[in-house]
Structures are given as structure tokens and as C-alpha cells.
Coordinates of C-alpha atoms and ligand atoms in Angstrom, one line a residue:
X1 CA 31.3 78.6 219.7
X2 CA 29.7 75.4 218.7
X3 CA 28.4 75.0 215.2
X4 CA 25.8 72.5 216.3
X5 CA 22.7 74.5 216.2
X6 CA 23.4 76.9 213.5
X7 CA 20.5 78.7 211.8
X8 CA 20.2 81.7 209.5
X9 CA 18.3 84.8 210.6
X10 CA 15.5 84.2 208.0
X11 CA 14.9 80.6 209.3
X12 CA 14.7 82.0 213.0
X13 CA 13.0 85.2 213.0
X14 CA 9.4 84.0 212.2
X15 CA 9.4 81.2 214.7
X16 CA 8.0 83.2 217.5
X17 CA 5.2 84.7 215.6
X18 CA 4.4 81.1 214.3
X19 CA 4.3 79.8 217.9
X20 CA 2.0 82.6 219.0
X21 CA -0.3 81.5 216.2
X22 CA -0.5 78.0 217.9
X23 CA -2.4 79.6 220.8
X24 CA -0.5 77.7 223.5
X25 CA 1.6 79.1 226.4
X26 CA 5.1 80.0 225.2
X27 CA 7.8 79.4 227.7
X28 CA 10.9 81.6 227.6
X29 CA 14.1 81.6 229.6
X30 CA 16.9 84.1 229.9
X31 CA 20.3 83.7 228.5
X32 CA 23.2 86.1 229.0
X33 CA 26.1 84.6 227.0
X34 CA 26.9 81.8 224.7
X35 CA 27.3 79.1 227.3
X36 CA 23.9 80.0 229.0
X37 CA 22.4 80.1 225.5
X38 CA 23.6 76.5 225.0
X39 CA 22.1 75.4 228.3
X40 CA 18.8 77.3 227.8
X41 CA 18.5 76.1 224.2
X42 CA 19.3 72.5 224.9
X43 CA 17.4 72.0 228.1
X44 CA 14.8 69.3 227.9
X45 CA 13.0 67.1 230.3
X46 CA 11.1 63.9 229.3
X47 CA 8.5 62.1 231.2
X48 CA 5.0 60.8 231.3
X49 CA 1.9 62.8 231.6
X50 CA -1.6 61.3 231.6
X51 CA -0.2 58.0 230.3
X52 CA 1.6 59.7 227.4
X53 CA 5.3 60.3 226.9
X54 CA 5.9 64.1 226.8
X55 CA 9.0 66.2 226.4
X56 CA 9.3 69.8 227.6
X57 CA 11.7 72.5 226.5
X58 CA 11.9 76.3 226.4
X59 CA 10.3 77.8 223.2
X60 CA 12.4 80.9 223.1
X61 CA 15.3 82.8 224.8
X62 CA 15.1 86.2 226.6
X63 CA 18.1 88.4 226.2
X64 CA 17.7 90.3 229.5
X65 CA 19.1 93.7 230.2
X66 CA 19.4 92.7 233.9
X67 CA 21.4 89.6 233.2
X68 CA 23.4 90.9 230.2
X69 CA 24.5 93.9 232.4
X70 CA 25.1 91.8 235.5
X71 CA 27.2 89.3 233.6
X72 CA 29.4 92.3 232.6
X73 CA 29.5 93.4 236.2
X74 CA 27.2 96.3 235.7
X75 CA 23.9 97.6 237.1
X76 CA 20.8 97.4 235.0
X77 CA 20.5 101.1 234.2
X78 CA 21.0 101.2 230.4
X79 CA 24.7 101.6 230.9
X80 CA 25.7 98.8 228.7
X81 CA 25.7 100.2 225.1
X82 CA 23.7 98.7 222.4
X83 CA 26.7 97.4 220.5
X84 CA 27.7 95.4 223.5
X85 CA 24.2 94.1 223.9
X86 CA 24.1 93.2 220.2
X87 CA 27.4 91.2 220.5
X88 CA 26.0 89.2 223.4
X89 CA 22.8 88.7 221.3
X90 CA 24.9 87.4 218.4
X91 CA 26.8 85.2 220.8
X92 CA 23.6 83.5 221.9
X93 CA 22.0 83.3 218.5
X94 CA 25.2 81.5 217.2
X95 CA 24.5 78.5 219.6
X96 CA 20.8 77.8 219.4
X97 CA 18.0 77.5 216.8
X98 CA 15.4 78.9 219.2
X99 CA 13.8 82.3 218.6
X100 CA 14.9 85.2 220.8
X101 CA 13.1 88.0 222.5
X102 CA 15.3 90.9 223.2
X103 CA 14.8 93.2 226.2
X104 CA 15.3 96.6 224.5
X105 CA 15.1 98.6 227.8
X106 CA 13.5 102.0 226.8
X107 CA 14.7 101.7 223.2
X108 CA 16.2 105.2 223.6
X109 CA 14.5 107.9 221.7
X110 CA 12.5 107.1 218.5
X111 CA 15.6 107.5 216.3
X112 CA 17.7 105.1 218.5
X113 CA 14.8 102.7 218.5
X114 CA 14.7 102.6 214.6
X115 CA 18.3 101.6 214.6
X116 CA 17.7 99.0 217.3
X117 CA 14.8 97.4 215.4
X118 CA 16.7 97.3 212.2
X119 CA 19.8 95.7 213.7
X120 CA 17.8 93.1 215.8
X121 CA 15.6 92.2 212.8
X122 CA 18.6 91.7 210.6
X123 CA 20.3 89.5 213.2
X124 CA 17.3 87.2 213.2
X125 CA 15.8 88.3 216.6
X126 CA 12.0 87.6 216.7
X127 CA 10.9 90.3 219.0
X128 CA 12.0 93.3 221.0
X129 CA 10.2 94.4 224.2
X130 CA 10.5 98.1 225.2
X131 CA 9.4 99.6 228.4
X132 CA 7.6 102.9 228.8
X133 CA 10.1 104.4 231.1
X134 CA 12.3 107.5 230.5
X135 CA 15.8 106.9 229.5
X136 CA 18.0 105.9 231.4
X137 CA 15.6 103.4 233.1
X138 CA 16.2 101.7 236.4
X139 CA 15.6 98.0 236.9
X140 CA 12.0 97.3 237.9
X141 CA 12.5 94.8 240.7
X142 CA 14.1 96.8 243.4
X143 CA 11.8 98.5 245.9
X144 CA 12.3 102.1 246.7
X145 CA 13.9 103.0 243.3
X146 CA 12.2 106.0 241.7
X147 CA 10.7 105.1 238.4
X148 CA 9.9 107.7 235.8
X149 CA 7.4 106.7 233.1
X150 CA 7.4 108.0 229.7
X151 CA 4.5 110.1 228.3
X152 CA 2.3 107.4 226.6
X153 CA 2.0 109.5 223.4
X154 CA 5.7 109.8 223.1
X155 CA 6.1 106.1 223.7
X156 CA 3.4 105.3 221.1
X157 CA 5.2 107.4 218.6
X158 CA 8.4 105.5 219.2
X159 CA 6.4 102.3 218.5
X160 CA 5.1 103.7 215.3
X161 CA 8.5 104.7 214.1
X162 CA 9.9 101.2 215.0
X163 CA 7.0 99.5 213.1
X164 CA 7.8 101.6 210.1
X165 CA 11.5 100.6 209.8
X166 CA 11.1 96.9 210.1
X167 CA 11.5 95.1 206.8
X168 CA 9.6 91.8 207.6
X169 CA 6.1 91.1 208.9
X170 CA 7.5 88.5 211.3
X171 CA 9.5 90.8 213.6
X172 CA 7.4 91.9 216.7
X173 CA 7.5 95.0 218.8
X174 CA 6.1 94.6 222.1
X175 CA 5.2 97.3 224.6
X176 CA 6.1 96.7 228.3
X177 CA 3.8 98.6 230.7
X178 CA 5.5 99.7 233.9
X179 CA 2.5 101.3 235.6
X180 CA 2.4 98.8 238.5
X181 CA 6.2 99.1 238.9
X182 CA 5.9 102.9 239.2
X183 CA 3.0 102.4 241.7
X184 CA 0.3 103.6 239.4
X185 CA -3.2 102.0 239.3
X186 CA -4.8 99.6 236.8
X187 CA -6.4 102.5 235.0
X188 CA -3.0 103.9 234.0
X189 CA -1.9 100.5 232.8
X190 CA -5.1 100.1 230.7
X191 CA -4.9 103.6 229.2
X192 CA -1.3 102.9 228.2
X193 CA -2.3 99.5 226.8
X194 CA -5.0 101.1 224.6
X195 CA -2.6 103.8 223.4
X196 CA 0.1 101.4 222.4
X197 CA -2.3 98.9 220.7
X198 CA -3.7 101.7 218.7
X199 CA -0.2 102.7 217.8
X200 CA 0.2 99.2 216.2
X201 CA 2.2 97.4 218.8
X202 CA 2.3 93.5 218.4
X203 CA 1.8 92.6 222.0
X204 CA 1.9 93.8 225.6
X205 CA 4.0 92.8 228.5
X206 CA 2.6 93.8 231.9
X207 CA 5.2 93.9 234.7
X208 CA 4.9 93.7 238.4
X209 CA 7.3 93.1 241.3
X210 CA 4.4 92.1 243.7
X211 CA 4.2 88.7 245.1
X212 CA 0.5 88.7 244.6
X213 CA -0.8 88.3 241.1
X214 CA -4.1 90.1 241.9
X215 CA -3.2 93.3 240.0
X216 CA -1.8 91.4 237.1
X217 CA -4.8 89.1 236.8
X218 CA -7.1 92.1 236.9
X219 CA -5.1 93.7 234.0
X220 CA -5.2 90.4 232.0
X221 CA -8.9 90.2 232.4
X222 CA -9.3 94.0 231.3
X223 CA -6.8 93.5 228.5
X224 CA -8.9 90.8 227.0
X225 CA -12.0 93.0 227.1
X226 CA -9.9 95.8 225.5
X227 CA -8.7 93.5 222.7
X228 CA -12.3 92.4 222.1
X229 CA -13.4 96.0 221.9
X230 CA -10.7 96.9 219.5
X231 CA -11.1 93.8 217.4
X232 CA -7.4 92.9 218.0
X233 CA -5.6 89.7 218.9
X234 CA -2.3 90.6 220.5
X235 CA -0.4 88.3 223.0
X236 CA 0.0 89.2 226.7
X237 CA 3.4 88.5 228.3
X238 CA 4.3 88.2 232.0
X239 CA 7.6 87.9 234.0
X240 CA 6.8 85.8 237.1
X241 CA 10.0 86.5 239.1
X242 CA 8.2 87.6 242.3
X243 CA 4.9 85.8 241.8
X244 CA 6.8 82.6 241.1
X245 CA 4.5 80.4 243.0
X246 CA 2.1 80.4 240.1
X247 CA 2.3 77.6 237.6
X248 CA 2.4 78.0 233.9
X249 CA -1.1 76.5 233.8
X250 CA -2.4 79.1 236.2
X251 CA -0.8 81.9 234.2
X252 CA -2.3 80.6 231.0
X253 CA -5.6 80.3 232.6
X254 CA -5.3 83.9 233.6
X255 CA -4.9 84.9 230.1
X256 CA -1.2 85.2 229.6
X257 CA 0.3 83.9 226.3
X258 CA 4.1 84.1 227.1
X259 CA 5.9 83.5 230.4
X260 CA 9.4 84.7 230.7
X261 CA 11.9 83.2 233.3
X262 CA 14.0 86.4 233.1
X263 CA 17.0 86.0 235.2
X264 CA 17.3 82.5 236.6
X265 CA 20.4 81.2 234.8
X266 CA 22.5 84.1 235.8
X267 CA 21.4 83.8 239.3
X268 CA 22.1 80.1 239.3
X269 CA 25.6 80.7 237.9
X270 CA 26.3 83.4 240.5
X271 CA 25.3 81.2 243.3
X272 CA 27.3 78.2 242.1
X273 CA 30.4 80.3 241.5
X274 CA 30.2 82.0 244.9
X275 CA 29.9 78.5 246.6
X276 CA 32.9 77.1 244.7
X277 CA 35.2 80.0 245.3
X278 CA 34.5 79.8 249.1
X279 CA 34.9 76.1 249.0
X280 CA 38.4 76.3 247.4
X281 CA 39.4 79.0 249.9
X282 CA 38.2 76.9 252.8
X283 CA 39.9 73.7 251.7
X284 CA 43.0 75.2 250.1
X285 CA 42.4 72.7 247.3
X286 CA 39.7 72.0 244.7
X287 CA 39.0 68.4 245.5
X288 CA 35.9 69.3 247.7
X289 CA 34.6 71.7 245.2
X290 CA 34.8 69.2 242.3
X291 CA 31.3 67.7 243.0
X292 CA 29.9 71.3 242.8
X293 CA 31.4 71.7 239.3
X294 CA 30.5 70.2 235.9
X295 CA 33.1 67.8 234.6
X296 CA 35.5 69.5 232.1
X297 CA 34.4 67.0 229.5
X298 CA 30.8 68.0 229.9
X299 CA 31.8 71.6 229.1
X300 CA 33.8 70.3 226.1
X301 CA 30.8 68.5 224.9
X302 CA 28.5 71.5 225.4
X303 CA 30.6 74.0 223.5
X304 CA 31.4 71.6 220.6
X305 CA 35.0 70.8 221.4
X306 CA 34.4 67.0 221.3
X307 CA 32.9 67.5 217.8
X308 CA 36.0 69.4 216.8
X309 CA 38.2 66.7 218.1
X310 CA 36.2 64.1 216.2
X311 CA 36.3 66.2 212.9
X312 CA 40.1 66.6 213.4
X313 CA 40.5 62.9 213.7
X314 CA 38.1 62.0 210.9
X315 CA 39.6 64.5 208.4
X316 CA 43.1 64.0 209.4
X317 CA 45.0 67.1 208.5
X318 CA 46.3 65.4 205.3
X319 CA 48.2 68.4 204.0
X320 CA 50.0 68.7 207.3
X321 CA 50.3 65.0 207.9
X322 CA 53.9 64.0 208.3
X323 CA 55.5 61.2 206.4
X324 CA 58.2 59.0 208.1
X325 CA 60.5 56.9 206.0
X326 CA 62.5 54.5 208.1
X327 CA 65.7 53.9 206.0
X328 CA 68.5 53.1 208.3
X329 CA 69.3 49.5 207.7
X330 CA 72.1 48.1 205.6
X331 CA 70.9 46.0 202.7
X332 CA 72.6 42.6 202.3
X333 CA 70.8 41.5 199.1
X334 CA 71.6 44.4 197.0
X335 CA 75.0 45.1 198.5
X336 CA 77.0 44.6 195.3
X337 CA 74.7 47.3 193.4
X338 CA 74.8 49.8 196.2
X339 CA 78.5 50.7 196.4
X340 CA 78.3 51.7 200.1
X341 CA 75.1 53.7 199.5
X342 CA 71.8 53.3 201.5
X343 CA 69.2 51.4 199.6
X344 CA 67.0 54.5 199.3
X345 CA 69.8 56.0 197.0
X346 CA 69.4 53.2 194.5
X347 CA 68.8 54.7 191.1
X348 CA 65.9 53.5 189.0
X349 CA 65.6 54.8 185.5
X350 CA 67.8 57.8 186.5
X351 CA 66.2 58.8 189.8
X352 CA 66.8 57.5 193.3
X353 CA 64.2 55.4 194.9
X354 CA 63.8 58.1 197.5
X355 CA 63.3 60.8 195.0
X356 CA 60.6 58.7 193.4
X357 CA 58.9 58.3 196.8
X358 CA 59.1 62.0 197.5
X359 CA 57.5 62.7 194.1
X360 CA 54.6 60.3 194.8
X361 CA 54.0 61.9 198.3
X362 CA 54.3 65.5 196.8
X363 CA 51.6 64.5 194.2
X364 CA 49.4 63.9 197.2
X365 CA 50.3 67.2 198.9
X366 CA 52.5 65.4 201.5
X367 CA 55.6 67.6 201.8
X368 CA 56.5 67.1 205.4
X369 CA 58.8 64.1 204.9
X370 CA 61.3 62.8 207.4
X371 CA 63.8 60.0 206.4
X372 CA 65.5 58.2 209.2
X373 CA 68.9 57.3 208.0
X374 CA 71.6 55.1 209.7
X375 CA 73.8 53.0 207.4
X376 CA 75.9 55.5 205.1
X377 CA 73.9 58.4 206.6
X378 CA 76.1 61.0 204.8
X379 CA 75.2 59.5 201.4
X380 CA 71.5 59.9 202.1
X381 CA 70.1 63.0 200.3
X382 CA 66.9 64.2 198.7
X383 CA 65.4 67.5 197.9
X384 CA 63.0 68.9 200.6
X385 CA 63.2 66.1 203.2
X386 CA 64.4 66.2 206.7
X387 CA 66.9 63.6 207.6
X388 CA 67.1 62.2 211.1
X389 CA 69.6 59.6 212.2
X390 CA 69.3 56.3 214.0
X391 CA 72.8 55.8 215.2
X392 CA 72.1 52.5 216.7
X393 CA 70.6 51.0 213.5
X394 CA 72.8 48.0 213.7
X395 CA 71.3 46.8 217.0
X396 CA 67.7 48.0 216.6
X397 CA 65.2 47.4 213.9
X398 CA 63.1 49.4 211.5
X399 CA 60.7 50.1 214.4
X400 CA 63.4 51.9 216.3
X401 CA 64.2 54.0 213.3
X402 CA 60.5 54.9 213.1
X403 CA 60.5 55.9 216.8
X404 CA 63.5 58.2 216.2
X405 CA 60.9 60.4 214.3
X406 CA 58.3 60.2 217.0
X407 CA 58.1 64.0 217.3
X408 CA 56.7 63.9 213.8
X409 CA 53.8 61.6 214.8
X410 CA 51.8 64.1 216.9
X411 CA 49.2 64.9 214.2
X412 CA 49.1 61.5 212.8
X413 CA 51.5 60.2 210.2
X414 CA 52.1 58.1 207.2
X415 CA 54.8 55.4 207.3
X416 CA 56.5 54.3 204.2
X417 CA 59.1 51.6 203.9
X418 CA 62.2 52.9 202.1
X419 CA 62.2 50.2 199.4
X420 CA 58.8 50.4 197.8
X421 CA 57.7 52.1 194.6
X422 CA 54.0 52.7 194.3
X423 CA 51.5 54.5 192.2
X424 CA 50.3 57.8 193.5
X425 CA 46.6 56.8 193.7
X426 CA 47.4 54.4 196.5
X427 CA 48.5 57.2 198.7
X428 CA 45.4 59.2 197.7
X429 CA 43.1 56.3 198.7
X430 CA 45.0 55.9 202.0
X431 CA 44.5 59.5 202.8
X432 CA 40.8 59.1 202.3
X433 CA 40.7 56.4 205.0
X434 CA 39.0 57.5 208.3
X435 CA 40.2 54.7 210.6
X436 CA 42.9 55.4 213.2
X437 CA 45.3 52.7 211.9
X438 CA 45.3 51.6 208.3
X439 CA 47.8 49.3 206.6
X440 CA 47.8 49.1 202.8
X441 CA 47.5 45.4 201.9
X442 CA 47.7 43.9 198.4
X443 CA 45.1 41.1 197.7
X444 CA 47.0 39.3 195.0
X445 CA 49.0 37.3 197.5
X446 CA 47.4 34.0 196.7
X447 CA 48.3 34.2 193.0
X448 CA 52.0 34.7 193.6
X449 CA 54.6 32.1 193.9
X450 CA 57.0 32.9 196.7
X451 CA 60.6 32.2 196.5
X452 CA 62.5 31.6 199.6
X453 CA 64.9 34.3 201.0
X454 CA 62.3 37.0 200.6
X455 CA 60.6 37.8 203.9
X456 CA 57.1 39.1 203.1
X457 CA 54.9 40.7 205.7
X458 CA 51.6 38.7 205.3
X459 CA 48.3 39.6 206.6
X460 CA 45.4 37.5 207.6
X461 CA 42.2 39.4 207.3
X462 CA 39.5 39.1 209.9
X463 CA 37.0 38.5 207.1
X464 CA 38.7 35.7 205.3
X465 CA 37.1 36.2 201.9
X466 CA 39.1 35.6 198.8
X467 CA 38.7 38.5 196.5
X468 CA 38.3 37.5 192.9
X469 CA 41.2 38.4 190.7
X470 CA 41.3 42.0 189.4
X471 CA 38.8 43.1 191.9
X472 CA 39.7 46.6 193.1
X473 CA 37.9 47.2 196.3
X474 CA 38.6 49.6 199.1
X475 CA 36.5 48.1 201.7
X476 CA 35.8 50.1 204.9
X477 CA 35.4 47.4 207.5
X478 CA 38.6 45.4 206.6
X479 CA 40.4 44.4 209.8
X480 CA 43.7 42.7 210.2
X481 CA 43.7 39.6 212.4
X482 CA 47.3 38.5 212.0
X483 CA 50.4 40.0 210.6
X484 CA 54.0 38.7 210.2
X485 CA 56.6 37.2 208.1
X486 CA 56.2 33.7 209.4
X487 CA 52.5 33.4 208.3
X488 CA 52.4 30.8 205.5
X489 CA 51.5 32.2 202.1
X490 CA 48.6 29.8 202.0
X491 CA 47.1 31.2 205.1
X492 CA 47.7 34.8 204.1
X493 CA 44.9 36.8 202.5
X494 CA 47.0 39.9 201.8
X495 CA 50.5 41.2 201.8
X496 CA 51.5 44.4 203.7
X497 CA 53.2 46.6 201.2
X498 CA 55.0 48.8 203.8
X499 CA 52.7 51.8 203.7
X500 CA 50.5 52.7 206.7
X501 CA 48.6 55.6 208.1
X502 CA 48.1 56.5 211.7
X503 CA 45.7 59.1 212.8
X504 CA 46.5 61.3 215.8
X505 CA 44.8 58.7 218.0
X506 CA 46.4 55.8 216.2
X507 CA 49.8 57.4 216.6
X508 CA 49.2 57.8 220.3
X509 CA 48.2 54.2 220.6
X510 CA 51.2 53.1 218.7
X511 CA 53.7 55.0 220.7
X512 CA 52.1 53.9 224.0
X513 CA 52.1 50.3 223.0
X514 CA 55.7 50.5 221.8
X515 CA 56.9 52.2 225.1
X516 CA 55.1 49.6 227.2
X517 CA 56.6 46.7 225.3
X518 CA 60.2 48.2 225.3
X519 CA 59.9 49.1 229.0
X520 CA 58.2 46.1 230.4
X521 CA 58.9 43.0 228.2
X522 CA 62.0 40.8 227.7
X523 CA 63.0 38.0 225.4
X524 CA 61.0 36.8 222.4
X525 CA 58.2 39.1 221.3
X526 CA 55.9 37.9 218.5
X527 CA 58.3 37.1 215.6
X528 CA 61.2 39.1 217.1
X529 CA 64.0 37.0 218.8
X530 CA 64.1 39.7 221.4
X531 CA 61.9 42.6 222.2
X532 CA 64.8 45.0 221.8
X533 CA 64.6 44.1 218.0
X534 CA 61.0 44.0 217.5
X535 CA 59.7 45.0 214.1
X536 CA 56.9 47.1 212.9
X537 CA 54.7 44.1 212.3
X538 CA 55.4 42.8 215.9
X539 CA 54.0 46.0 217.3
X540 CA 51.1 45.8 215.0
X541 CA 50.3 42.3 216.1
X542 CA 50.6 43.3 219.7
X543 CA 48.2 46.2 219.2
X544 CA 45.7 43.7 217.6
X545 CA 46.1 41.4 220.6
X546 CA 45.5 44.3 222.9
X547 CA 42.2 45.0 221.2
X548 CA 43.1 48.0 219.0
X549 CA 41.5 47.9 215.7
X550 CA 43.9 47.7 212.8
X551 CA 42.3 48.1 209.4
X552 CA 43.7 47.5 206.0
X553 CA 43.1 49.3 202.8
X554 CA 42.9 46.5 200.1
X555 CA 44.7 47.3 196.8
X556 CA 45.3 45.2 193.8
X557 CA 48.9 45.7 192.6
X558 CA 50.3 49.1 191.7
X559 CA 53.3 48.8 193.8
X560 CA 56.7 47.1 193.8
X561 CA 59.1 46.3 196.5
X562 CA 62.8 46.6 195.6
X563 CA 64.2 43.7 197.3
X564 CA 66.5 41.9 194.9
X565 CA 68.3 42.5 191.6
X566 CA 65.4 41.1 189.7
X567 CA 63.0 43.6 191.2
X568 CA 65.4 46.4 190.2
X569 CA 65.4 45.1 186.6
X570 CA 61.7 45.0 186.6
X571 CA 61.4 48.5 187.9
X572 CA 63.9 49.8 185.3
X573 CA 62.0 48.2 182.6
X574 CA 58.7 49.4 183.8
X575 CA 59.8 53.0 184.4
Ligands
SPV601 C1 15.1 92.0 232.6 O1 15.3 90.7 232.7 O2 16.2 92.7 232.3 C2 13.9 92.6 232.8 C3 12.9 92.0 233.6 O3 13.7 93.6 232.2 S1 13.1 92.7 235.2 O4 14.4 92.6 235.6 O5 12.1 92.0 236.0 O6 12.7 94.0 235.0
MG602 MG1 15.4 94.6 231.6

């Protein structure tokens, strides 16, 4: 079910009565399930009329007993129970803001009808139409079916009982006169109209299965006179299934206030489905049937699946988002301090670097953490993290380690270099980002002096503004133009801190680009000597070159890269 056209019962119920007050022809079409409700509710044509732009749509939906029964594979003989009808009604109400008129069949006896009125009113239905036949009724359209009409006084009493139980003024009970269907004359129909109007009915539907409108038009004329005589103003409704050559203007001219197209969507669906099944059987494949079918994506759009996808991507399941920490490499710089341990096991103020990262992630409800180990794999440990192994860490790169955990990328993921410490709020800000690929970038680059030997991942932003010192901005439209370690510090606007977020789509794009590069390229690749050793920044640069939008989240300090002994000293002091 789509949540696009959600509306509460109170907001919907009175719409029909209000429309009737506008004194224009009300156009109603049948719906028999959620999908037909979506089509009926959303149908709209636009064009020009007398030099003016006009748009046309249906004013309300008709929940038909014929099409509700037929869509369940049953004949229209009140064999579908009320609870089943109500479920269909709710299904349709959930997908449209339009008011609904329910075909209540005979309404059962007066007690049954009271419950029907009460439940429909509560659901937000605007009107119920009951026909003056004896339960269980037979559909009106088939010739030769015997039709037994109800005693008009008994039917009038049912109307009174219904009017007494409704709780709002806006719910309408409409009497459907079946005299012409039963082969009775105009006089019978008029006698019934008078009886029902006097019983307090809110309107009259006059039914006919004749192709000629003569009888109906005579009724409409006499009905107007009757209303005038009784000093009433109650709408007249018709169902032009058989006299379908008449236009809405002609019906309005004849005195009708509401026109119901009572079964057309079901008949259309039946015909299209029949044609498609035959077509597939004949061709023994569905290629030829395809033009007869709506594209799958069109259905996705209609039922709200594309909205769901968008919301999923926008919100990113942050609590379920996986974190991947590629930590396979052997560190040359800190070797003397590591004693054969991986760098992530380096202790800072009594806790390992990895433990500190895990704590920052947990503070942001990120608990699905995967570390990709390589060098000294059996020395890698941390509470509550999964450890994968990149056996070939010596020949690959950090990017290959990342790809070892590709299974974890499916719902989008966060990538964190193994050697950075950062304040928790940076992760929180990153989780708030809505873009598909976001790198966290420090803007204090230009105030630092960079010593040789320390390869930093610089970023050149697309908008090359120089932020003023201390400015803390988390700009939305910040795009990376260039990234890499060979960018000169003078040209760089930011430094990539080794933390990035990929949405589900961003992750798909990353993996696809990576696989394409590894599979189809040779030799130098951006800053890598060989594509086989490409780095994370090389892939990002490649994605930018291919037109993917790579955003950055601008931060101002709050993080530290443990690269050399001096950094460690600093961190120890700080923590
Ligand atoms: C329906 O749509 O179920 C109706 C109208 O009651 S008719 O089928 O014409 O009787
Ligand atoms: Mg019906």
C-alpha cells in the first residue's frame, strides 16, 4: 500500500456532501481493490476547453458489489460477506483521498443495515446506496433474472433505522430504486421515491438496464416535481452502463446530479489479462505480450515502491549500517613500537586504537563492525567486531582489504581507516548526510605545515572557497573534484581523514567501478603504479571522472591520524 494519498476518515467523509452542495455533476468511477483505487483516484486528463486550460478527474469512487464480487471470483448475489467487503473498502480508502460511495446491496435487514452504516461511517465512507430488493439480491444488469422487490414500507423503515445510528451529519444514505429493473412502471418507481424521501433518505438512485434513457428521463423529470412538492432537495444518481452513449452533459441536463461508471476498471482489467494470457500461450514467451503490459517500474511507482526506495536511501539504515575497517597492512613507520602487532592494536592511554574506534562507533549505534586483518592477523582482537582476513595484503592495497568485506556493503557502509582517532560527533554528522558518497574532509589543511614522509590524502573541492579559520560548516553541496596524495598542499582545500559513508547506491557504484577497473585496466592507474595496487583514493578519483558525485562533509579538526611516534605522543597526552 502506498502512503501517498493518506487521509483520515474525518477529513474524507464530508467531501461528497460538500461536492453535492456545489450543484455540479459529480463523476464517480468504480474501484475493486487497492490498485484500481490508485488508478481511479489518480486518473486525470488535461487539455483546453473554450480557450481555457482544464483538468478533469473523478470526484469519488464507487465500491461496487458487482466488481468486488467478481474480483474475488464470485457472482454478484450478496455472497461476499460484509467483512470481506469492508476489507476491500479499507484497501481502497488507504490509497486515495477521494470520497467513496459504497454499494450496500440490500443492506440486509434493518439490524444488519445499522451495523453496516456504523462501520462505513467510521471508516470514512461518504455514502451508502442500498437497493430495494429482497435479500439475497441478484445483479440488476442481466436480462431474464427474476428480481424480487422489497415492500416499500419495510425498506423505508430500514432507511429510518440507518439514519438513526449514524453519528455525523455528513454520512449519506441513498435509496436505489429497482422498479425498472423488475419491469415495473414509472408509477411504482415514483411511489417508492416518495416513500423513501419521506423516510429521510439523502438521495435517490434510479437504475435501468435499458439502452434507451426514456424511462429514466421521465423519472428524473417527475422526481424534480416530487422534490418541489415535498420541499426537498435531494440528489439523483444514475449508472449509465447500458445507456452509455449519453454524455455527462446530457445526463446533467436531464436532471442527474451524480453519474457512476460502475464496473469499467474491472472489465478493462479482465479483458487485458485475458489477452495477455492468450498471447503468452500462443507465443510460448512473453516478449510479444510486453507491449500489452504496463512496465514493472510503472507498477512500482503506482504502489509507492519507488518512494520506499528513495526513503531507504535517504535515511540509510544507520543503525544497521555496517562499518568496515581495513587494517591489513604492515606499518613501517611505527614498527619499533608495535612489537609484531598490527597498528590497530597500538595502545593509546591504556586502550587499543581499535577499541577506541569501536567505542566511537558504538556511541553512534554502529555495532556491525568488520575489521579486515592481514599482517599479524592472530594478534588482531577487539570485543564485538567481526574479523575477516586479506591473506594477500602484501601484494594488494587498502582497497583490496576493503573489498574483502564487500558482503557487508549491501545496505551501504561506513569505511574507517584503521589509524585514525576521532570525536564521536563527526560520525554522527556523517550519518546525517543524505548523499550517496560522502568523504569526511578537514578544512584546516592550508594552516598546516606538512613534513615530508607523511603521505596525506588531499582533496580539491569543486567550490574552491577557502573557509575562514574556526568555521564549522557542514555544507550540503560540497563536491570533491580531485583527491590523492600527490596533490600539492597549496592546491588542496581539504584533507580526507579516512572516514567515508556510502549509501546502498553509493556502495553499488563503488563495487561496480572497482570491478570494472580491476577487470579491464592494466598498468598505471591514477596515483597507483599498477591497477592491481590501486588505492581507495584512486577509485574515488575514477568515480569522479566517470561522473559520479562524490560529496565531502567538511569538519574542522576533532580527529587525529596516528602516523608516526609524534602523533602517538600527542594522542597519549590528549587522552
Ligand atoms: C454494482 O456496480 O454492483 C451495481 C450496479 O450495483 S449494477 O451492477 O449495474 O447493478
Ligand atoms: Mg451492486
